Coordinates of C-alpha atoms and ligand atoms in Angstrom, one line a residue:
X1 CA 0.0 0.0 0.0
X2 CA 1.2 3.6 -0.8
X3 CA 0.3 6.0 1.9
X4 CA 1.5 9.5 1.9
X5 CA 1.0 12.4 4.4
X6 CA 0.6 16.2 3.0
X7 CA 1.1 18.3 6.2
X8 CA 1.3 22.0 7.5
X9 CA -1.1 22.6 5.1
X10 CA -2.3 26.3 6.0
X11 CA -6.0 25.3 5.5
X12 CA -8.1 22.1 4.4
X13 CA -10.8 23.1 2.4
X14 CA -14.6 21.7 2.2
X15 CA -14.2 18.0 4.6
X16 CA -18.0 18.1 4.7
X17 CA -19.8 14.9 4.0
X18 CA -23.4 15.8 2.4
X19 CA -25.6 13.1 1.3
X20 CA -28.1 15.7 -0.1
X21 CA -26.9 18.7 -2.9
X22 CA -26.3 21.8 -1.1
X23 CA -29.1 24.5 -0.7
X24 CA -29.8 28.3 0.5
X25 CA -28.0 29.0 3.0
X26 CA -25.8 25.5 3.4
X27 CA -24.2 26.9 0.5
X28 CA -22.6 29.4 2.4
X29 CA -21.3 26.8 5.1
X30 CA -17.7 25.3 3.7
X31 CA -15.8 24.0 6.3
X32 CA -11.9 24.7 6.8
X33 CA -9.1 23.2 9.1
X34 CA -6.9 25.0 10.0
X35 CA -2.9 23.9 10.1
X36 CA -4.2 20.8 8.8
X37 CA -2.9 17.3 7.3
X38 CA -4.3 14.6 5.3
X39 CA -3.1 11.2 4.7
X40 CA -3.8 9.4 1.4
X41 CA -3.5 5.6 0.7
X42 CA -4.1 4.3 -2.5
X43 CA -4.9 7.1 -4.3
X44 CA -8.0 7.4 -1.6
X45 CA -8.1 9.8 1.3
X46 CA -8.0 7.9 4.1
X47 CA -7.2 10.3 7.6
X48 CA -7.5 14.2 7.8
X49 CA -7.0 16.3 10.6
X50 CA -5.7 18.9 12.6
X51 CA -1.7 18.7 12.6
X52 CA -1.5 19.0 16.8
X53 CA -3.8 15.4 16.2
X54 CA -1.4 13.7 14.1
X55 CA 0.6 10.8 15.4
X56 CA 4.1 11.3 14.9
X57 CA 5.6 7.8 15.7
X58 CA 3.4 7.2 12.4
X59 CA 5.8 9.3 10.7
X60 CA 8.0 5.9 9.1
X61 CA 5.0 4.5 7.6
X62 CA 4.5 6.8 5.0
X63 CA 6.0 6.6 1.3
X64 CA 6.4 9.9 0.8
X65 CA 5.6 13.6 3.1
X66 CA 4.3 16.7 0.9
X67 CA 4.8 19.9 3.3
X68 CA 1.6 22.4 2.2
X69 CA 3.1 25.5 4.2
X70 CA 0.8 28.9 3.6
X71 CA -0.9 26.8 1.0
X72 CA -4.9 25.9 0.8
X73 CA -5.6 22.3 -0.3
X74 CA -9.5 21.9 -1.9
X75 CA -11.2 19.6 -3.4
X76 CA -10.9 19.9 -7.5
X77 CA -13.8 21.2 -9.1
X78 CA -16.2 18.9 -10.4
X79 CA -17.6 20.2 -13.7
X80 CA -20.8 19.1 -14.3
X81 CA -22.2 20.2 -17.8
X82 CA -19.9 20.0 -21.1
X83 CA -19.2 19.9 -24.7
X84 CA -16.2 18.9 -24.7
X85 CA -15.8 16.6 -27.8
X86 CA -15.8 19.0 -30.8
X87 CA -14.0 19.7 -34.3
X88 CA -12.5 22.5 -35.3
X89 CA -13.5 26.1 -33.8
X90 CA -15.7 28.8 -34.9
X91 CA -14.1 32.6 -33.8
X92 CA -15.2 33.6 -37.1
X93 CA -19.2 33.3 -35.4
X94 CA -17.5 35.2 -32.9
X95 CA -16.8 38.3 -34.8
X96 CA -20.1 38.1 -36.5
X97 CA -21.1 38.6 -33.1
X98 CA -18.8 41.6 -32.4
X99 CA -20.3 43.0 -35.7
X100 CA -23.6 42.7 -34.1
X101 CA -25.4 39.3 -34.5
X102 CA -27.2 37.4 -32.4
X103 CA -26.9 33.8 -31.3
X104 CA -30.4 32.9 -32.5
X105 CA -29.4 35.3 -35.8
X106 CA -26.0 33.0 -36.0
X107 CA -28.1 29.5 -35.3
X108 CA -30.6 30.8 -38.1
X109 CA -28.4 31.0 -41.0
X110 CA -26.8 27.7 -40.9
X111 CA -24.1 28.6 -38.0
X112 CA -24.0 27.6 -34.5
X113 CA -24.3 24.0 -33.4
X114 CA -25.3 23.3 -37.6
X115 CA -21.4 24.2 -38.0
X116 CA -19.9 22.4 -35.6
X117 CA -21.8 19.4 -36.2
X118 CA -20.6 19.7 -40.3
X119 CA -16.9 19.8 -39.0
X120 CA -17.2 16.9 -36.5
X121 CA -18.7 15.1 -39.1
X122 CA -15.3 15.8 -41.3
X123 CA -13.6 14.5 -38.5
X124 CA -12.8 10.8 -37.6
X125 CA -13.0 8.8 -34.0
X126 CA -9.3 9.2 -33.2
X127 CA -8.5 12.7 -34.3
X128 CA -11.9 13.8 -31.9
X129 CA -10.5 11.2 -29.0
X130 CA -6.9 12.8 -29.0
X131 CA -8.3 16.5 -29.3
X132 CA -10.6 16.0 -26.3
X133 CA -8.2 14.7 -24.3
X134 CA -5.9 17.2 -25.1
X135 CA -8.5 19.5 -23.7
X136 CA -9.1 17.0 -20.5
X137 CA -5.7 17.6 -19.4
X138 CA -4.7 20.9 -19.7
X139 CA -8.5 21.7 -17.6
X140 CA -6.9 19.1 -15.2
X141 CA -3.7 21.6 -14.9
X142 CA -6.5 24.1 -14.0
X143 CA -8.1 22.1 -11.4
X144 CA -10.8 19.8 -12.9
X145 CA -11.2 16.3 -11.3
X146 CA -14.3 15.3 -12.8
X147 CA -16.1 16.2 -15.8
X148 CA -19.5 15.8 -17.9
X149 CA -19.6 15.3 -21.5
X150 CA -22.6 15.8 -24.1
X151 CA -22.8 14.3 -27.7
X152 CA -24.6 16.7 -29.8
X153 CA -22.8 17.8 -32.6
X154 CA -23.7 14.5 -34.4
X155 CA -27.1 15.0 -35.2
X156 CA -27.1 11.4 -37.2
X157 CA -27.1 8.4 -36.2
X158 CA -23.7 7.7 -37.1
X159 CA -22.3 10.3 -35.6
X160 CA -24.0 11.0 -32.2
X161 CA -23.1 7.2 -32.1
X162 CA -19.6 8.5 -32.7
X163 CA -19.1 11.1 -30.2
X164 CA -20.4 8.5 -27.5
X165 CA -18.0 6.2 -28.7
X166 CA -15.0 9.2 -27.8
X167 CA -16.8 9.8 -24.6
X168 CA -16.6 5.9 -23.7
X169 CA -13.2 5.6 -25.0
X170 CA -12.1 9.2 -22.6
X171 CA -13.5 7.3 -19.6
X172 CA -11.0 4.8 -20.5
X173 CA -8.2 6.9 -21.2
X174 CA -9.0 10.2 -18.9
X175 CA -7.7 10.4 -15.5
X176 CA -10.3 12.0 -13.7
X177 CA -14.0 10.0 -13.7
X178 CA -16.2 11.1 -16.4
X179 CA -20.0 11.0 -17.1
X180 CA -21.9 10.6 -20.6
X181 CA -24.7 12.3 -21.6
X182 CA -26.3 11.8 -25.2
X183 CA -27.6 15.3 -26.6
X184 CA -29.2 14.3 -29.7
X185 CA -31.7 16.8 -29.4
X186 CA -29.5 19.8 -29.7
X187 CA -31.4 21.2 -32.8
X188 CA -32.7 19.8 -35.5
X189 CA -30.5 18.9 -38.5
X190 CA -30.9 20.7 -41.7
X191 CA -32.5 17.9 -43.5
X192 CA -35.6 17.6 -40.6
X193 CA -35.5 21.3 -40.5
X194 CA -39.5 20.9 -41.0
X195 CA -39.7 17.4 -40.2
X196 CA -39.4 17.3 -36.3
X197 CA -41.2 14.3 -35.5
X198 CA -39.0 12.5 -38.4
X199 CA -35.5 14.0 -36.2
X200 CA -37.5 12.6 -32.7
X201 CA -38.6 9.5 -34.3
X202 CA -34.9 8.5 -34.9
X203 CA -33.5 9.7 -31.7
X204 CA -36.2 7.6 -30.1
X205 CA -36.0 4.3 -32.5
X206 CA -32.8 4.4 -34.0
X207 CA -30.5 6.2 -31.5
X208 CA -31.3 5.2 -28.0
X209 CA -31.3 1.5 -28.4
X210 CA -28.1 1.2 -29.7
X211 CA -26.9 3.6 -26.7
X212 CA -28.4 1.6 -24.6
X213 CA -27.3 -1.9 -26.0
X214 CA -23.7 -0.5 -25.9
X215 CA -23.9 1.3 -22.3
X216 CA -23.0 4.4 -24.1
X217 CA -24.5 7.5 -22.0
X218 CA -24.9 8.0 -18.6
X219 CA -27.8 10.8 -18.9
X220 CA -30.0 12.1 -21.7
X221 CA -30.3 15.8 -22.3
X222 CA -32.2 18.2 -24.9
X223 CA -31.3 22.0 -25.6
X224 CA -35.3 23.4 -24.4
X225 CA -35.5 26.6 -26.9
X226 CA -37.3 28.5 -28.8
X227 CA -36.5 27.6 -32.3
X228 CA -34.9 24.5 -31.4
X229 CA -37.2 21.6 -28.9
X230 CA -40.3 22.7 -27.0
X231 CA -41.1 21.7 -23.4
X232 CA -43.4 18.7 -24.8
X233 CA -40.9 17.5 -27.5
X234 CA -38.4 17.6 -24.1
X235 CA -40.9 15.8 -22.6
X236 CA -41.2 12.7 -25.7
X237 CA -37.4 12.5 -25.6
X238 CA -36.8 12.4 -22.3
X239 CA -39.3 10.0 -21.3
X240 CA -37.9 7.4 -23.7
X241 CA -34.4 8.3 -22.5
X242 CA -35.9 6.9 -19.4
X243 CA -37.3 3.7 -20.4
X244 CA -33.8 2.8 -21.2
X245 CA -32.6 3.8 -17.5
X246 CA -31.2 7.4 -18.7
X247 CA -32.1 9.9 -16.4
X248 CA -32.5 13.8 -17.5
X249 CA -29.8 16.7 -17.4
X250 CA -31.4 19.3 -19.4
X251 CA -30.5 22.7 -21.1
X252 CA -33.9 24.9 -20.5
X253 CA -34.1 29.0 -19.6
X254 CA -30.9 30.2 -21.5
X255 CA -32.6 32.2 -24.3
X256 CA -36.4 32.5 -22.9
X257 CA -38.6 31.5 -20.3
X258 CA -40.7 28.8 -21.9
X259 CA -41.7 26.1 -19.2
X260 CA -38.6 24.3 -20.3
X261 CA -37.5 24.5 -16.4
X262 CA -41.1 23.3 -14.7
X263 CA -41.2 20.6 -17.3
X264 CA -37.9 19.4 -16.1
X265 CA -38.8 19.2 -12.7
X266 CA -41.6 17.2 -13.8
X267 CA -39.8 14.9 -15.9
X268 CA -37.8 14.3 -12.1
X269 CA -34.4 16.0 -13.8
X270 CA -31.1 15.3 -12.1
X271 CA -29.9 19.1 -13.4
X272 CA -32.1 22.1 -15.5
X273 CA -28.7 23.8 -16.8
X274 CA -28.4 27.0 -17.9
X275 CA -31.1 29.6 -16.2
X276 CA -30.2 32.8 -17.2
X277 CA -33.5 33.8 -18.5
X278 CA -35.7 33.0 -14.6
X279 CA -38.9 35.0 -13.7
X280 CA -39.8 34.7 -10.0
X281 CA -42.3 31.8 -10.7
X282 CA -39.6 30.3 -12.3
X283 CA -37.3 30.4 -9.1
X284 CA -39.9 28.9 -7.0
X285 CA -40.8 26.3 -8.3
X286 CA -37.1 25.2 -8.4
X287 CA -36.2 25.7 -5.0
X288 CA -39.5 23.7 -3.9
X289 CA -37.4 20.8 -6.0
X290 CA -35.0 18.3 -5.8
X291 CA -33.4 19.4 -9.4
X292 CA -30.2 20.7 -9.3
X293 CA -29.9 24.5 -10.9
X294 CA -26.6 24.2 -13.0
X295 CA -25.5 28.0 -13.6
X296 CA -23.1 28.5 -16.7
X297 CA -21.6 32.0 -16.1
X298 CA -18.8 32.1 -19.1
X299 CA -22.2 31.1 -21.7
X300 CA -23.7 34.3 -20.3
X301 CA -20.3 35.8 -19.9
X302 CA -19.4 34.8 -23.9
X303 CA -22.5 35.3 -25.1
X304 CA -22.8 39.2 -23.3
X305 CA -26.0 38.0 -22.1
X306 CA -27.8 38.8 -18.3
X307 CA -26.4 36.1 -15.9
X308 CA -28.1 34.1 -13.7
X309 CA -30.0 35.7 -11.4
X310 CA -27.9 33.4 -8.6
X311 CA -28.6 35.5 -5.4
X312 CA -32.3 35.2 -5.0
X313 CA -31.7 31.7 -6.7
X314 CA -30.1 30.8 -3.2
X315 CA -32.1 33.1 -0.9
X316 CA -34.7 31.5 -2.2
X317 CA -33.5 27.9 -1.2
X318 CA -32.3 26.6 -4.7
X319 CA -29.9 24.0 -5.3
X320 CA -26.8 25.7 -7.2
X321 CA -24.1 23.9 -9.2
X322 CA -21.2 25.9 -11.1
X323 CA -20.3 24.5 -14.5
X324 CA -18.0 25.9 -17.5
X325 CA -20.2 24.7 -20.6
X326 CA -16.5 24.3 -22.4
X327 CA -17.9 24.3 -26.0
X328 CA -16.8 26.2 -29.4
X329 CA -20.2 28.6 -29.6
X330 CA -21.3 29.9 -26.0
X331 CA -18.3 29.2 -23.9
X332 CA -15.2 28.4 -25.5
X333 CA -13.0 28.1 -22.1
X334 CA -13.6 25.0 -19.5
X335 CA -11.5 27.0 -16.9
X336 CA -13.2 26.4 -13.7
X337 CA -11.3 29.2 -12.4
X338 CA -12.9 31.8 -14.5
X339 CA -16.1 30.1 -13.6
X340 CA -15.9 30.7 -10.0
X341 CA -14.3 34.2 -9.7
X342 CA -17.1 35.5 -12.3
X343 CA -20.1 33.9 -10.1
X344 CA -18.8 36.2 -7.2
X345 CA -17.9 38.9 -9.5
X346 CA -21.0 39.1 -11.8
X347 CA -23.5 37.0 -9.7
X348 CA -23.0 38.1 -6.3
X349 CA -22.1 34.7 -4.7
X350 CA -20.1 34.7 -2.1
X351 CA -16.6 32.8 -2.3
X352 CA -17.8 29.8 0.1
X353 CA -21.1 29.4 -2.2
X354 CA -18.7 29.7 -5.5
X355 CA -16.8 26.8 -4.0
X356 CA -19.5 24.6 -2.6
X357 CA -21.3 25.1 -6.1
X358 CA -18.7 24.2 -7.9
X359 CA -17.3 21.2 -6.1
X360 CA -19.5 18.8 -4.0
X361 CA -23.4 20.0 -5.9
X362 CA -21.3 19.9 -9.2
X363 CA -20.5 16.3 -7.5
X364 CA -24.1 15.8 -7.2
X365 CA -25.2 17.1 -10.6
X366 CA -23.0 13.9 -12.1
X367 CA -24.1 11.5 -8.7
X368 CA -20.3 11.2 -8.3
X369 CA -20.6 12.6 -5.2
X370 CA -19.3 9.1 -3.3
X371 CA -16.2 9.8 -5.3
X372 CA -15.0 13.6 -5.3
X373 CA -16.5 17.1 -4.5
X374 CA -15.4 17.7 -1.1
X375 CA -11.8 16.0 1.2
X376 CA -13.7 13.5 2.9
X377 CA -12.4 9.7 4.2
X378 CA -13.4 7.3 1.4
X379 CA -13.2 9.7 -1.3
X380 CA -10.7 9.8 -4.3
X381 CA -7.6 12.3 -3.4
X382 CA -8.7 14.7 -6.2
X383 CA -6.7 18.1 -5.0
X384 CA -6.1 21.2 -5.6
X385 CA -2.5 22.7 -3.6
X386 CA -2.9 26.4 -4.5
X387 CA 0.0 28.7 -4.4
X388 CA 0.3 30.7 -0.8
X389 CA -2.7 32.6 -0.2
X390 CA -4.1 35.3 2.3
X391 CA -8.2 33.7 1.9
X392 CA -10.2 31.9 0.4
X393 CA -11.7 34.9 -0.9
X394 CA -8.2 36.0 -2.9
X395 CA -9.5 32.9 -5.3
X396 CA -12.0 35.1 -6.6
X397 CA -10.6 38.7 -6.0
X398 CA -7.4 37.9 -8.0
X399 CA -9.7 36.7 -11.1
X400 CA -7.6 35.2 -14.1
X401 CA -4.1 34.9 -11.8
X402 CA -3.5 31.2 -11.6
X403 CA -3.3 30.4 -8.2
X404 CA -2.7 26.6 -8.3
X405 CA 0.4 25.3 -7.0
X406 CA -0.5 22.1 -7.9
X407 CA -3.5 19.4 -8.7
X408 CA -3.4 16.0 -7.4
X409 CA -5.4 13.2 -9.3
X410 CA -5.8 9.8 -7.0
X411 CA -3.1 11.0 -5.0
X412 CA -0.6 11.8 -8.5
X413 CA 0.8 14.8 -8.6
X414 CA -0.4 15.8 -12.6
X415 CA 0.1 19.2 -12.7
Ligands
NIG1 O1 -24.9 25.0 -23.8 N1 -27.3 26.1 -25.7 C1 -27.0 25.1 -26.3 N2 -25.9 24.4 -26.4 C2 -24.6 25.0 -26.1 C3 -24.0 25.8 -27.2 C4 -23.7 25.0 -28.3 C5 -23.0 25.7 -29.4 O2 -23.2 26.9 -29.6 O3 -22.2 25.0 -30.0 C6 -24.7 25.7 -24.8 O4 -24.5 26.9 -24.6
FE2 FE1 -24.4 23.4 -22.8

């Protein structure tokens, strides 16, 4: 057995142990030991505590001794909602949009998701594996431990099948767990432009068996829109994502307020992502849920549109997980980092909500949350060593410094 003991570490960040996603004002609660240690074994944390507690005649059993002087340890973030597997790029959208066009303007004449789905179709199993990957790693150096990945720039059978093959083949190669979620419904593709029930038809008959016969998703999620699937069309999709054991993490409220979020609830959704777009009605009936409210600040951020009205989301008792939304059109940066410092910058949350959000609910929001999302005994040693820091709070304050020493996967120094 390999055991190893980080010690002096200047404080131990979020040791909690919820069995239930974090809401109101839990949020706020994130727990710290001071002049802490933590012993690892296996990769798995298995003792924490306060130094003046720690056995020293123990001190020959351990392989090797980190010493985390002036330095925070946390758990890495756990990034719930991603798009991760995608060809090719598209900042030439992006300065149409500094020219002055809008998403839906973008979407309507054959850009958007329509244009990365044409260069993912270009592009073969391998290249897309290697590319991701690429992309896993470097938001690993950044803090990541565990991440979510949609399909959706297939939008045939053959290749939403393809992109769930990358996403099985990342779990195998990926360091840090990953969840699968099959996006199908992410629009409609230019040949059932006026043929929705055709496009539905063949996500439900053609699409989800074979998913299902070749355990190739984890969730099942549509993009709820106007001008892309309506509440009820969530509703058919979703429904026979469950018949196959797939349970629902769902893009609804980013562009309008279309019952895309109480239709979620119904449907019993693990997440209802997105949310910038909330009337009060809207927070309610979330916060009298169990559904997870997955913010995406960098979309709202990218896309210079209003962000998620997160404060009275959380005075009014919601459940609130941080995610990046890495993708190529709305949010073309996975860094956690960002993700965090603009919730308290731009959202008003304070820098122990930021944190709890974006660890241990984004832990729920993937039900990883045996596994990572907070330092507790039994968990994977999934750490982030930042650099020496005054707070907490200087996380936030000093937006886009990196501040990570170092990020430990399963006890492995990666970064
Ligand atoms: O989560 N809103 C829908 N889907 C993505 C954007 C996809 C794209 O523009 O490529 C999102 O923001
Ligand atoms: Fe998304």
């Amino acid at each position: 057995m390999t055991k190893q003991l980080i010690k002096n570490i200047k404080c131990l960040i979020n040791t909690g142990n919820a069995t239930e996603s974090l809401r109101g004002k839990e949020l706020a609660l994130l727990s710290c030991i001071e002049d802490a240690y933590l012993i690892i074994s296996d990769g798995i944390i298995s003792e924490l505590g306060e130094m003046k507690n720690l056995n020293t005649n123990s001190f020959h059993d351990f392989n090797d001794t980190t010493d985390a002087r002036g330095q925070f340890v946390m758990p890495t973030w756990c990034d719930s909602h991603t798009h991760i597997v995608f060809a090719g790029s598209r900042e030439d959208e992006f300065i149409d949009k500094l020219k002055g066009l809008s998403y839906a303007e973008i979407a309507a004449k054959g850009g958007g998701i329509l244009n990365s789905a044409r260069k993912l179709s270009d592009t073969d199993e391998e290249t897309l594996t290697k590319q991701a990957l690429n992309r896993i790693i470097e938001l690993v150096k950044l803090g990541t431990g565990a991440i979510e990945i949609k399909s959706g720039y297939g939008l045939t059978v053959e290749a939403e099948l393809k992109m769930l093959r990358v996403i099985k083949q990342l779990k195998k190669l990926s360091p840090i767990p990953i969840k699968s979620t099959f996006l199908a419904a992410h629009t409609y593709p230019e040949s059932y432009k006026d043929n929705h029930k055709g496009y539905i038809d063949l996500i439900i008959n053609e699409m989800l068996p074979i998913i299902a016969k070749e355990s190739l998703a984890d969730y099942i999620d549509v993009f709820c829109e106007t001008g892309f699937f309506s509440p009820q069309e969530m509703e058919t999709i979703c429904l026979a994502g469950k018949k196959y054991g797939l349970k629902s993490k769902v893009h609804v409220n980013q562009l309008n307020s279309i019952g895309g979020l109480q239709k979620a609830i119904e449907l019993n959704a693990l997440s209802a992502d997105h949310l910038e777009t909330m009337n009060e009605e809207d927070i309610k009936v979330l916060a009298a849920s169990n559904c997870i409210g997955t913010l995406l600040p960098s979309a709202a951020f990218f896309l210079r549109m209003p962000y998620q009205p997160a404060r009275a989301m959380i005075d009014k008792n919601c459940a609130i997980a941080l995610a990046s939304d890495y993708n190529p059109g709305s949010s073309p940066s996975g860094n956690m980092n960002t993700v965090v410092a603009l919730s308290c910058i731009q959202m008003k949350m304070l820098p122990e909500e930021a944190v709890n959000a974006a660890t241990i609910n984004g832990a729920f929001a993937m039900e990883l949350e045996n596994e990572v999302g907070s330092i507790a005994v039994g968990k994977r040693a999934n750490l982030i060593f930042t650099k020496p820091i005054p707070s907490l709070a200087y996380l936030p304050y000093s937006f886009g410094t990196n501040l990570i020493d170092k990020v430990m996967i399963d006890g492995k120094i990666i970064a």
